[in-house]
Structure formats: structure tokens, C-alpha cells
Tab-separated table of C-alpha atoms and ligand atoms in Angstrom:
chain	number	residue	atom	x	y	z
D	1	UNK	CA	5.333	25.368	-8.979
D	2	UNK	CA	3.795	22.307	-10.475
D	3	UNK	CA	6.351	21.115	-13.396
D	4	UNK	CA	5.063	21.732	-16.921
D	5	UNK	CA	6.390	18.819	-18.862
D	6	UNK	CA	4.303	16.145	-17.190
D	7	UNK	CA	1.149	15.247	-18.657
D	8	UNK	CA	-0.509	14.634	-15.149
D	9	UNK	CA	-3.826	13.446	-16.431
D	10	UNK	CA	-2.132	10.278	-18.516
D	11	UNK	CA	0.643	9.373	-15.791
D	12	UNK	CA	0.648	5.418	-14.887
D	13	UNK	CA	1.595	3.876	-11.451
D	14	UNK	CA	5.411	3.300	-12.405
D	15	UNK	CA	8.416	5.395	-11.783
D	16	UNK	CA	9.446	8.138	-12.995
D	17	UNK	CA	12.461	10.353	-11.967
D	18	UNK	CA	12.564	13.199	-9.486
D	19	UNK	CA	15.014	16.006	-8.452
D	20	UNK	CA	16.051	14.254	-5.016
D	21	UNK	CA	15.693	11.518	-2.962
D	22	UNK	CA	16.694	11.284	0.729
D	23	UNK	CA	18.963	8.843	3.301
D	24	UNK	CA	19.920	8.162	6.545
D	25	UNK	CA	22.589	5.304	7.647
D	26	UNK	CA	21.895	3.086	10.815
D	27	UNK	CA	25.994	2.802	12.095
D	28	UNK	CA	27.331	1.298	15.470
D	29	UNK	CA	24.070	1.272	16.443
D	30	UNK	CA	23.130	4.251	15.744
D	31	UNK	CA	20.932	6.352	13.296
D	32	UNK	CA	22.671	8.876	11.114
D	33	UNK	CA	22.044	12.859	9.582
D	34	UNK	CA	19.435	13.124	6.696
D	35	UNK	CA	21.112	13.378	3.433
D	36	UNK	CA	19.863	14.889	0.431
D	37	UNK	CA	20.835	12.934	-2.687
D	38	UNK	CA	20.198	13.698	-6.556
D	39	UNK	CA	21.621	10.597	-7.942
D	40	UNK	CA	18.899	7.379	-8.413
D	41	UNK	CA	21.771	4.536	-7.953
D	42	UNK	CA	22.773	3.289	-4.317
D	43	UNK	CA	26.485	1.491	-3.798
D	44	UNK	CA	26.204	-1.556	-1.818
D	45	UNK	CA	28.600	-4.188	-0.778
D	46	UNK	CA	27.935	-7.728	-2.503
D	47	UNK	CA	27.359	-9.839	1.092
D	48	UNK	CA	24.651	-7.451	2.220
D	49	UNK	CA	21.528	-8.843	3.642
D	50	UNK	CA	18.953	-7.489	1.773
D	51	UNK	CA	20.547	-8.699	-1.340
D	52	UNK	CA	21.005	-12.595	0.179
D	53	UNK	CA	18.636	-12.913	2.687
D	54	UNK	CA	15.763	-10.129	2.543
D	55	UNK	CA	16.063	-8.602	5.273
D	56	UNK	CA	14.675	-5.648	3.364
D	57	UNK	CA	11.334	-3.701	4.045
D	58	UNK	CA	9.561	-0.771	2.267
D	59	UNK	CA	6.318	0.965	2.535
D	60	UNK	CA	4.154	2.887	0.543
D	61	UNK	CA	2.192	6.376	1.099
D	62	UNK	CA	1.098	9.192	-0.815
D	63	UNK	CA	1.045	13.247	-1.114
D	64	UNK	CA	-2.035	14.856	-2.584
D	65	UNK	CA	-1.955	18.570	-4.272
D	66	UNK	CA	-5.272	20.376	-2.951
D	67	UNK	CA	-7.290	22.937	-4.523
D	68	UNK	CA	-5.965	25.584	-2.631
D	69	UNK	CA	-2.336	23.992	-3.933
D	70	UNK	CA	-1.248	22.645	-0.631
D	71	UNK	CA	0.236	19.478	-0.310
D	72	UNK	CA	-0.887	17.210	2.110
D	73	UNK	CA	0.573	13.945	3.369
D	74	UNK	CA	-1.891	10.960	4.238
D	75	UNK	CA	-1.270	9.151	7.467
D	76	UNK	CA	3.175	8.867	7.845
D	77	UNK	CA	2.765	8.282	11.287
D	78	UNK	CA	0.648	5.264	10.686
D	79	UNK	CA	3.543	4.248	8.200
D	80	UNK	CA	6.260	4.941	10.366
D	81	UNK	CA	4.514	2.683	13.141
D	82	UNK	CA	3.918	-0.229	10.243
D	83	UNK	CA	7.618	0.041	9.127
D	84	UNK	CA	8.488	-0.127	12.945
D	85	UNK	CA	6.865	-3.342	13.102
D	86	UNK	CA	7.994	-4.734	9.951
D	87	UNK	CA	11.913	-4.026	11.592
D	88	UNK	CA	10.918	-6.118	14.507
D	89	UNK	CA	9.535	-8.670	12.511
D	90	UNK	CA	12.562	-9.249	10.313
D	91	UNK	CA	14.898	-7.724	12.879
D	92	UNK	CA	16.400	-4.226	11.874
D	93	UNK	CA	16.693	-1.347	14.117
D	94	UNK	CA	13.570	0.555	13.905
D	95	UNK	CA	13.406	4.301	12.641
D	96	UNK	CA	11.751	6.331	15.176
D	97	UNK	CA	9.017	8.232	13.625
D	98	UNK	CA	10.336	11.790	14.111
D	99	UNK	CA	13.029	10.892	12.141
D	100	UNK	CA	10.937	8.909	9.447
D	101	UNK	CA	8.328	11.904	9.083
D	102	UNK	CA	11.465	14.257	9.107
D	103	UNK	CA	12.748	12.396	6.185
D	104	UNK	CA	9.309	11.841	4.196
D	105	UNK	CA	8.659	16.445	4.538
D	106	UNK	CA	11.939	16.626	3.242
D	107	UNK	CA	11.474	14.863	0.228
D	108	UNK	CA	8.085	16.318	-0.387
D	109	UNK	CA	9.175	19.527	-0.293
D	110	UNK	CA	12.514	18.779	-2.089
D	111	UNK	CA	10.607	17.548	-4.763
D	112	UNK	CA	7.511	20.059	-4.774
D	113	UNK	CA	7.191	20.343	-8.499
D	114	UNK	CA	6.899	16.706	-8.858
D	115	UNK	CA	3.094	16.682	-6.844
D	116	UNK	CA	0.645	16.470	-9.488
D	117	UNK	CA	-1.888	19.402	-9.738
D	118	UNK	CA	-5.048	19.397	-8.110
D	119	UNK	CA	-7.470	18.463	-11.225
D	120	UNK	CA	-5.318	15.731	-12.181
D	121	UNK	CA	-6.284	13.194	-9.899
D	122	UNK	CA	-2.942	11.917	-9.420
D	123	UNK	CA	-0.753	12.189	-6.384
D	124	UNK	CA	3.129	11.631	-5.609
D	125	UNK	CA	3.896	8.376	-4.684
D	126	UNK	CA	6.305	8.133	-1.501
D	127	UNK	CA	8.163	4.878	-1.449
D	128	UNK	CA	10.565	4.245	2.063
D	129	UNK	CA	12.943	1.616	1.585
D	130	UNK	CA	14.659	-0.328	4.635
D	131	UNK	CA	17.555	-2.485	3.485
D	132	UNK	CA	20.118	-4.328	5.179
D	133	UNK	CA	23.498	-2.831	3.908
D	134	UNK	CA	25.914	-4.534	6.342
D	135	UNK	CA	27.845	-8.100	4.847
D	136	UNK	CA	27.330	-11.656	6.538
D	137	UNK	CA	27.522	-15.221	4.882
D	138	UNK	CA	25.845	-16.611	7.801
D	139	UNK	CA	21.987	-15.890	7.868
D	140	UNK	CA	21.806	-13.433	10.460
D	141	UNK	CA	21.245	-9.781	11.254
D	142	UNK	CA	23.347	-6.922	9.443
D	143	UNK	CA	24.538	-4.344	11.640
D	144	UNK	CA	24.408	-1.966	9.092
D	145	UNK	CA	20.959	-0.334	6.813
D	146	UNK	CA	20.136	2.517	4.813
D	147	UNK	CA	16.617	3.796	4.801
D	148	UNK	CA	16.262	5.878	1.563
D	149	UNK	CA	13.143	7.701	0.817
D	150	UNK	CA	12.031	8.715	-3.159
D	151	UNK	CA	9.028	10.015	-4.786
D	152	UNK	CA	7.823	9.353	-7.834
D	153	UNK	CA	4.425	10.890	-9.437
D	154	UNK	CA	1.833	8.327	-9.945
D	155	UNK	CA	-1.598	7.394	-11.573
D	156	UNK	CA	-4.114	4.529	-10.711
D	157	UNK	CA	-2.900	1.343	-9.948
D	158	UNK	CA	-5.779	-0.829	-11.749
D	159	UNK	CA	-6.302	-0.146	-15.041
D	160	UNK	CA	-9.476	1.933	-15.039
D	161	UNK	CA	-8.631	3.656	-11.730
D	162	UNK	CA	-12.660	3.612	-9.854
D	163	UNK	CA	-14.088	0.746	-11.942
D	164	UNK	CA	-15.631	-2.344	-11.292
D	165	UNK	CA	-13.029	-4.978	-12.656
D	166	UNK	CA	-12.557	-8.788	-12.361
D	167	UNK	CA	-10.557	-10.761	-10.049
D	168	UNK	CA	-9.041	-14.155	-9.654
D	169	UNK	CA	-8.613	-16.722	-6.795
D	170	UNK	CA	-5.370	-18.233	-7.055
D	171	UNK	CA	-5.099	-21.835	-5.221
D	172	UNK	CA	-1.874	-22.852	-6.751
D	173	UNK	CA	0.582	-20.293	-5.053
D	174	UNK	CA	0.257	-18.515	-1.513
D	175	UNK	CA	1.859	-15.465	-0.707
D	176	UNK	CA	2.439	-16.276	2.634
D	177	UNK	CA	1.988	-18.495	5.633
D	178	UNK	CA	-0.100	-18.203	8.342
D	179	UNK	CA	2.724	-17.756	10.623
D	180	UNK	CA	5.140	-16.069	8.234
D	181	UNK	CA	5.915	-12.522	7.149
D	182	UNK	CA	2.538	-11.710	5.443
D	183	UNK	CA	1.927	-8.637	8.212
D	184	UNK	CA	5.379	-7.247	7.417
D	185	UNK	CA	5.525	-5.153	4.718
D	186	UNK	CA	9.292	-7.165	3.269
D	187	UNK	CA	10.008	-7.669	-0.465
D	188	UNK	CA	9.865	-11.424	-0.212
D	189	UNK	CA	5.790	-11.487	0.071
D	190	UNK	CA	6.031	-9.775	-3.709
D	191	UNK	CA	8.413	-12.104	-4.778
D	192	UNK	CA	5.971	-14.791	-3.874
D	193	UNK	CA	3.202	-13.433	-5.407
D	194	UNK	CA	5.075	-12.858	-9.162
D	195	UNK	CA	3.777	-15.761	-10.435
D	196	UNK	CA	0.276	-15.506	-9.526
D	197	UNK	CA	-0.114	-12.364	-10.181
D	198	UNK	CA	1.300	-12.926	-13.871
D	199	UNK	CA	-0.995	-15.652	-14.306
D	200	UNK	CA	-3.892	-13.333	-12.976
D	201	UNK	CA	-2.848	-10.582	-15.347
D	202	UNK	CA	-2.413	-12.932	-18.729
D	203	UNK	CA	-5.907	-13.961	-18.265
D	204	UNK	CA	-7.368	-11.092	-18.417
D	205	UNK	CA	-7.985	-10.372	-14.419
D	206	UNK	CA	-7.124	-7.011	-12.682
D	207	UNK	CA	-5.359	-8.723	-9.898
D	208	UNK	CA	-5.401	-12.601	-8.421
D	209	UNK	CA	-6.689	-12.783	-4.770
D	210	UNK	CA	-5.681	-15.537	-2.360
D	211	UNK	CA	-7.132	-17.534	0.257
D	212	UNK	CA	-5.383	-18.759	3.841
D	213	UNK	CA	-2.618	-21.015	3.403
D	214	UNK	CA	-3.347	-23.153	5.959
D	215	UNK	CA	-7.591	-24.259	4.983
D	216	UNK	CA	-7.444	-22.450	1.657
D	217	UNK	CA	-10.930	-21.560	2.941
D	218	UNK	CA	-10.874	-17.917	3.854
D	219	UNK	CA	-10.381	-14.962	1.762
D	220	UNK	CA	-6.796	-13.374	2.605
D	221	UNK	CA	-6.021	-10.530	0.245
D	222	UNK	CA	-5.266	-9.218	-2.994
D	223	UNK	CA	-1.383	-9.212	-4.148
D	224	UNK	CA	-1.190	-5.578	-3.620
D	225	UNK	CA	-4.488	-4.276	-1.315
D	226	UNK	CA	-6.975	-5.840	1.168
D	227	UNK	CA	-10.143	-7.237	0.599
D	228	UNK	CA	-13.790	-5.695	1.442
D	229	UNK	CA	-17.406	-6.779	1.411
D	230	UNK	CA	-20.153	-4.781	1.949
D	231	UNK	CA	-24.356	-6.287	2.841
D	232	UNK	CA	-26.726	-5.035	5.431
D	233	UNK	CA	-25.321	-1.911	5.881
D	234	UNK	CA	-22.510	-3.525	7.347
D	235	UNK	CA	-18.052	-3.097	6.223
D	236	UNK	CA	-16.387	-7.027	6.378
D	237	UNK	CA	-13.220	-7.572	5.871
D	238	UNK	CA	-10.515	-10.432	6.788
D	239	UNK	CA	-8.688	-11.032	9.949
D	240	UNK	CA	-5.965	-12.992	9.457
D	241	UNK	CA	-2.293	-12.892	10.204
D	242	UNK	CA	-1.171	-13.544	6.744
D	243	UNK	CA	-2.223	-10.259	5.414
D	244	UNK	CA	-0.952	-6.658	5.698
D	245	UNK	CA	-2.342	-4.473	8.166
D	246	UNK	CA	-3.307	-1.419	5.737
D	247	UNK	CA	-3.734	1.470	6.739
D	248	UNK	CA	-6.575	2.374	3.152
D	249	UNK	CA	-8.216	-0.335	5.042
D	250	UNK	CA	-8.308	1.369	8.576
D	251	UNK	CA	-9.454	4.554	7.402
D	252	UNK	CA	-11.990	3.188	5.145
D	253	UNK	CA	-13.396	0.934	8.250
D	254	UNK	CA	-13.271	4.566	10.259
D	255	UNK	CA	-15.159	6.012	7.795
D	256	UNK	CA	-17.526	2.969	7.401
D	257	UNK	CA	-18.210	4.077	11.049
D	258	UNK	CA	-18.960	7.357	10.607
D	259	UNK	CA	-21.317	6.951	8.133
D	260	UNK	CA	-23.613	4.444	10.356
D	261	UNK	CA	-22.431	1.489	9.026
D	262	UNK	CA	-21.715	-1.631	10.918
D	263	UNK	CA	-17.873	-3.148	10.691
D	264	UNK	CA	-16.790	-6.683	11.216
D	265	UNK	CA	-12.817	-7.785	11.245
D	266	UNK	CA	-13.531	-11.608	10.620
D	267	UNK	CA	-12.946	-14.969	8.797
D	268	UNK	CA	-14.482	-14.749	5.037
D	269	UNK	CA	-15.304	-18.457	3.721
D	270	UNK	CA	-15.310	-18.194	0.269
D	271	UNK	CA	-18.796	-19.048	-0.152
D	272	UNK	CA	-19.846	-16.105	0.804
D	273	UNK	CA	-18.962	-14.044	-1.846
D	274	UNK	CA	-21.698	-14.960	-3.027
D	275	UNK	CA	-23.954	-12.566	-0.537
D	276	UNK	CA	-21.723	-9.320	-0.949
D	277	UNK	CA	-24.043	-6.687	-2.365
D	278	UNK	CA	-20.164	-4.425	-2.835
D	279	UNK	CA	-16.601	-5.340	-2.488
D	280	UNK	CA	-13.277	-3.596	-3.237
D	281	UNK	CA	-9.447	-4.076	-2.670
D	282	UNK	CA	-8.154	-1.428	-1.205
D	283	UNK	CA	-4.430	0.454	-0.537
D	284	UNK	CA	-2.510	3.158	-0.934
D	285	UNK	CA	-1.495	2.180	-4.787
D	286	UNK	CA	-5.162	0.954	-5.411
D	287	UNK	CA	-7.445	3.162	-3.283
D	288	UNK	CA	-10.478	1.414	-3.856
D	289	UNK	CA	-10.756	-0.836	-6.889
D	290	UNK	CA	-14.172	-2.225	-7.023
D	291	UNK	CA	-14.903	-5.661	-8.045
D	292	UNK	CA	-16.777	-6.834	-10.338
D	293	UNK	CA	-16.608	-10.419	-9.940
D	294	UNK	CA	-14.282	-13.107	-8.564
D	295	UNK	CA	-13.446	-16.078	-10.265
D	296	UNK	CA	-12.682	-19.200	-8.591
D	297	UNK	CA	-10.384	-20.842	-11.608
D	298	UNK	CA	-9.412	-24.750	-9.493
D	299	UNK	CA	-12.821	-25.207	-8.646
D	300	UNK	CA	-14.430	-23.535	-11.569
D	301	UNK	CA	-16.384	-21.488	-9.827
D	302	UNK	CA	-17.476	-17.222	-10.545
D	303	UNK	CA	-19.162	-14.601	-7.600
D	304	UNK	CA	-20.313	-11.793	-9.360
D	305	UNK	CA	-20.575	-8.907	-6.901
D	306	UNK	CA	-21.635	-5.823	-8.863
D	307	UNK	CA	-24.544	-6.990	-11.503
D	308	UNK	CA	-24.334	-3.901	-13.430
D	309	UNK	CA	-20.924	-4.248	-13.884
D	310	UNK	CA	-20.260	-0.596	-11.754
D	311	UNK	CA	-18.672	0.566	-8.387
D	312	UNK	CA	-21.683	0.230	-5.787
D	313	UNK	CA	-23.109	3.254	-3.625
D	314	UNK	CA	-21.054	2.366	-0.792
D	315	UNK	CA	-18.029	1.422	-2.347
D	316	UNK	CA	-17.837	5.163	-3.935
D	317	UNK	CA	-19.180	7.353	-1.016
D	318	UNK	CA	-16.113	5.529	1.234
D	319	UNK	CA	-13.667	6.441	-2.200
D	320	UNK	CA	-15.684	9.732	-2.136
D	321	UNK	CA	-14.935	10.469	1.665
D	322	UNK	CA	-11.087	9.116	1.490
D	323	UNK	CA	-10.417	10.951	-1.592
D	324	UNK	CA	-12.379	14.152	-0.013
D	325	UNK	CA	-9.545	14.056	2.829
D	326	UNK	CA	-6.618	13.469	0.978
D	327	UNK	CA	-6.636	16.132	-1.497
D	328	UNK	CA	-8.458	18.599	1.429
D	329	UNK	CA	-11.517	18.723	0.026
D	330	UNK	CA	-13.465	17.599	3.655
D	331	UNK	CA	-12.842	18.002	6.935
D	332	UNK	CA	-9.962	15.537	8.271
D	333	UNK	CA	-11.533	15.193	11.347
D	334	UNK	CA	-9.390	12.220	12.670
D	335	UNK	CA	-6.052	14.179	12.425
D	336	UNK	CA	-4.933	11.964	9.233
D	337	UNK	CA	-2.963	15.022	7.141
D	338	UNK	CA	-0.128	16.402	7.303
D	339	UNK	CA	-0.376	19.984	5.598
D	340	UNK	CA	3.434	20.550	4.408
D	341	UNK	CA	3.360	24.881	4.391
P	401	LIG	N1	-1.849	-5.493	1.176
P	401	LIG	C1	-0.699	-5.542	0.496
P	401	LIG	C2	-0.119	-6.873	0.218
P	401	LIG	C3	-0.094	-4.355	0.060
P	401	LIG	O1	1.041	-4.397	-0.643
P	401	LIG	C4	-0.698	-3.125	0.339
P	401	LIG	C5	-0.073	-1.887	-0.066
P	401	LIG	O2	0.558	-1.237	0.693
P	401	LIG	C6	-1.886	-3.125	1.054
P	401	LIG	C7	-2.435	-4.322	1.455
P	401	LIG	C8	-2.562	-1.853	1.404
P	401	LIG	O3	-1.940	-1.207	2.467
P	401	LIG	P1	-1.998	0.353	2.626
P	401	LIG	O4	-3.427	0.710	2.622
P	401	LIG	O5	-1.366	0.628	3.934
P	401	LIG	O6	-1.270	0.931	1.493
P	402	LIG	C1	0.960	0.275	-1.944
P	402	LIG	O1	-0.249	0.359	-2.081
P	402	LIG	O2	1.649	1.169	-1.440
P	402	LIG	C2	1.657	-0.929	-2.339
P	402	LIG	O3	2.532	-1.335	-1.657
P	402	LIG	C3	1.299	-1.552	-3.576
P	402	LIG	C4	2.471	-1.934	-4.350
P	402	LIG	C5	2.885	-1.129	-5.483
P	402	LIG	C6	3.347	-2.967	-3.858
């Protein structure tokens, strides 16, 4: 049963309580039992090396409430396999994905009340956290971590949820280096990108979007989501190995596919902005947020992508299509859900 005290419709992207939240300890090199826990506060020692040195991870996926009131989990093995990678990158022990999708059911179904209804257009929020627990002083490994798993109902991400908004490129700050921890999915890329995206959000802009560290010539990312372009019936969006490898973004080049459009994974100078007909950032918080137009603040210059000031055709058959899936509205014919019974 769907709780009755929420009012689903008006729910924000922040955090809200739930009944339970679930664990597992990595000890003498091994992982632990799932355990079920109803209290929101986790005891750590004061050395650990999340709370010194980062080594902390966390991802990000949601559950979606269909019509016919199932729930249905978007793509954890694709998380599990990102998380995996972020533990190599900042080496942790990886979580093997049976025990990662064990743990994300559980608290699902734990917290079944907590999925927002169907006509709501919300969806429960899954948030995975990877921390090192163990103490050092020295900057190296722990050899102890928890990964702890809550939910938490959410709303859009961007104010306006599927509307065309305004973006900012931010020269002063990066987010991360070309050769640095921008593919891993660790707490220390947000922590970079504070400031920018405060300065973003004071000026009026839904989110700040920055280029390559290296030629500050290239569009990179959003804080929070990839970037996409859309002319000539073709999909474009960045390869570089400063951004996160979303998985929003791999579906929505999938589905780019299978709707006879043409996909590119390349460089995007800046300049050409200027020629996108469409363009989005897009994730599991933001889906896709269209945008409207990107301004260029250092070198005073403003690409305005959608004239009319609204989500293009393509832009909102894609949300249409990923949307359709998630809540089981069409056909997931790439094996993306997880129906929890
Ligand atoms: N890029 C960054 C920096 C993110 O934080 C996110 C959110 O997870 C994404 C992209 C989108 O990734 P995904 O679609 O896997 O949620
Ligand atoms: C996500 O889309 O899951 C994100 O990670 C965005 C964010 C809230 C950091």
C-alpha cells in the first residue's frame, strides 16, 4: 500500500525518511550478511577513510510504481557494474552484483509504501553508499567499508521537471581532471563542483556546465547529468574521461538507435552549440532536462538551443520512450527492469 500522508504530486528531489535502510560490512576481506536497519545515523570511527581521504563512492538509481502498481527497478545491474568500477578506481573491494541487487530488492520491498503512486510522476530514489570505515593516518586503503543502501521518495531534480531551462558554462572551476576521478562516481567530484554550481544557481541558471580541464575547449558535463545535442537526425554527446559514464545517457543513445537516429560519442567544441537544433542533460536525478540556452559567462558569449523556449520533438519522444519503460508503460525490450513481485 502506497502511504497516505505524502503528497506525491508536490514532493522535491531531497530526502525524506523511510521505514528501513539496509547494510552489509566488508571484514578480513570479506563481505558480510545483509542487515536490515531502521535507524538513519551510522557510528563510525574518527580515522576512517572516507571521512579523511574520500575513499567514499555512491550511486544513484530509481524505482518506478506502474499502472498496474508494480514496482519496477531501472537498470541495478548497470549500477552495480559502475560502482564496481568506481571501487577499482579509488581502491575498495568491489560488491559483487548479486549481492548489490540482493541488497537494493530488499530495500524496495522493505520500504514498499514509500514508492510513489503511479499518477504522481515521482519515483523512489535509491541511493548506495560505499564508504571506507576502517582507521589509517597514512593515506592509504582501509581494510574495512560499509555499503548501506536507503531510499528516499523523490520529485524532479530541475525546477520545472521536462522544461526547457538555462544553463551556464563555468571556466573558473573544473570538476575534474582529465586523468582524475571524473568516471568514478566518489563524493570528491561534488565537492568540487559546490562552488560552481552555487554560482550557477544565484544567477539564475538551472545548473553550470563545464568544459575539459585540460583545452577548456570541449563540452564535459553538467554538475549532476551528461550533456546531449541533437541535428540531422543524429544523438551527440561527449567522450571524454572526465565525465561519468551514465547509464540515462546509455539508454537514451539505445533508444536514439531504435528510433533511426544516428549516434556519435565525440569531442564537442563549444562552438558548436551553436548548430544543435535540441540538447538536454540527462541522469537518473534529472532524466532529461532540456535546455534552453547556454551561456558562456568569461567570454560573454549565449547558444540558444530551443527558440521557442520548449523541450524539442526529439528531446521528449527519447523522455517519452525512457519514461514509457520505467514506469511499464512500453515494452522493455532490452531487459532494463527489474519487476520486484
Ligand atoms: N554525471 C554526473 C556527474 C552525475 O552525478 C550523474 C548522476 O548520476 C550523471 C552524470 C548521470 O548518470 P546516471 O544516468 O547513471 O544517473
Ligand atoms: C543522480 O542522478 O543519481 C545523481 O547522482 C545526481 C545527484 C543528486 C548527485
Amino acid at each position: 500500500m502506497v502511504s497516505k500522508e505524502i503528497d506525491w504530486a508536490n514532493i522535491s528531489f531531497g530526502y525524506m525518511p523511510t521505514d528501513y535502510n539496509v547494510r552489509r560490512y566488508y571484514r578480513d576481506g570479506k563481505w558480510g550478511e545483509i542487515e536490515l536497519s531502521s535507524s538513519e545515523i551510522i557510528n563510525i570511527h574518527m580515522a576512517a577513510t572516507s571521512l579523511h581521504y574520500g575513499q567514499e563512492a555512491f550511486e544513484g538509481l530509481k524505482a518506478f510504481r506502474g499502472k498496474d502498481g508494480k514496482i519496477r527497478i531501472f537498470r541495478m545491474q548497470a549500477n552495480a557494474e559502475r560502482l564496481q568500477s568506481t571501487c577499482r578506481g579509488i581502491l575498495m573491494p568491489e560488491l559483487p552484483t548479486e549481492m548489490f541487487c540482493e541488497m537494493v530488492e530488499k530495500v524496495v520491498k522493505m520500504n514498499e509504501r514509500f514508492v510513489p503512486p503511479y499518477e504522481s510522476g515521482a519515483s523512489l530514489y535509491i541511493r548506495p553508499l560505499f564508504i571506507g570505515t576502517g582507521a589509517q593516518v597514512g593515506v592509504h586503503p582501509a581494510n574495512e567499508y560499509l555499503c548501506i543502501i536507503f531510499v528516499t521518495p523523490v520529485g524532479p531534480y530541475f525546477k520545472g521537471g521536462f522544461a526547457a531551462t538555462p544553463y551556464v558554462i563555468i571556466r573558473e572551476y573544473d570538476r575534474a581532471a582529465p586523468l582524475g576521478t571524473g568516471r568514478y562516481k566518489v563524493g570528491g567530484n561534488y565537492a568540487a563542483s559546490l562552488l560552481a554550481n552555487k554560482k550557477a544557481h544565484d544567477l539564475g541558471y538551472s545548473c553550470e556546465i563545464y568544459l575539459d580541464a585540460k583545452e577548456k575547449k570541449y563540452i564535459d558535463e553538467a554538475g549532476a547529468a551528461n550533456f546531449f545535442g541533437i541535428k540531422d537526425n543524429t544523438y551527440i554527446t561527449p567522450e571524454s574521461t572526465s565525465i561519468l559514464p551514465s547509464i540515462t545517457n546509455r539508454s537514451l543513445m539505445q533508444l536514439a538507435e531504435d528510433m533511426g537516429m544516428k549516434v556519435e560519442r565525440r569531442h564537442i567544441p563549444e562552438e558548436e552549440l551553436n548548430t544543435f537544433e535540441e540538447a538536454g542533460a540527462c541522469g537518473t536525478a534529472a532524466v532529461i532536462s532540456p535546455i534552453e540556452r547556454i551561456d558562456d559567462l568569461e567570454n560573454g558569449k549565449t547558444y540558444i538551443i530551443a527558440k521557442d523556449g520548449k523541450p524539442g520533438p526529439m528531446s521528449t519522444k527519447l523522455y517519452n520512450e525512457l519514461r514509457g519503460i520505467q514506469y511499464g508503460d512500453r515494452p522493455d525490450k532490452h531487459g532494463w527492469v527489474t519487476v520486484i513481485e
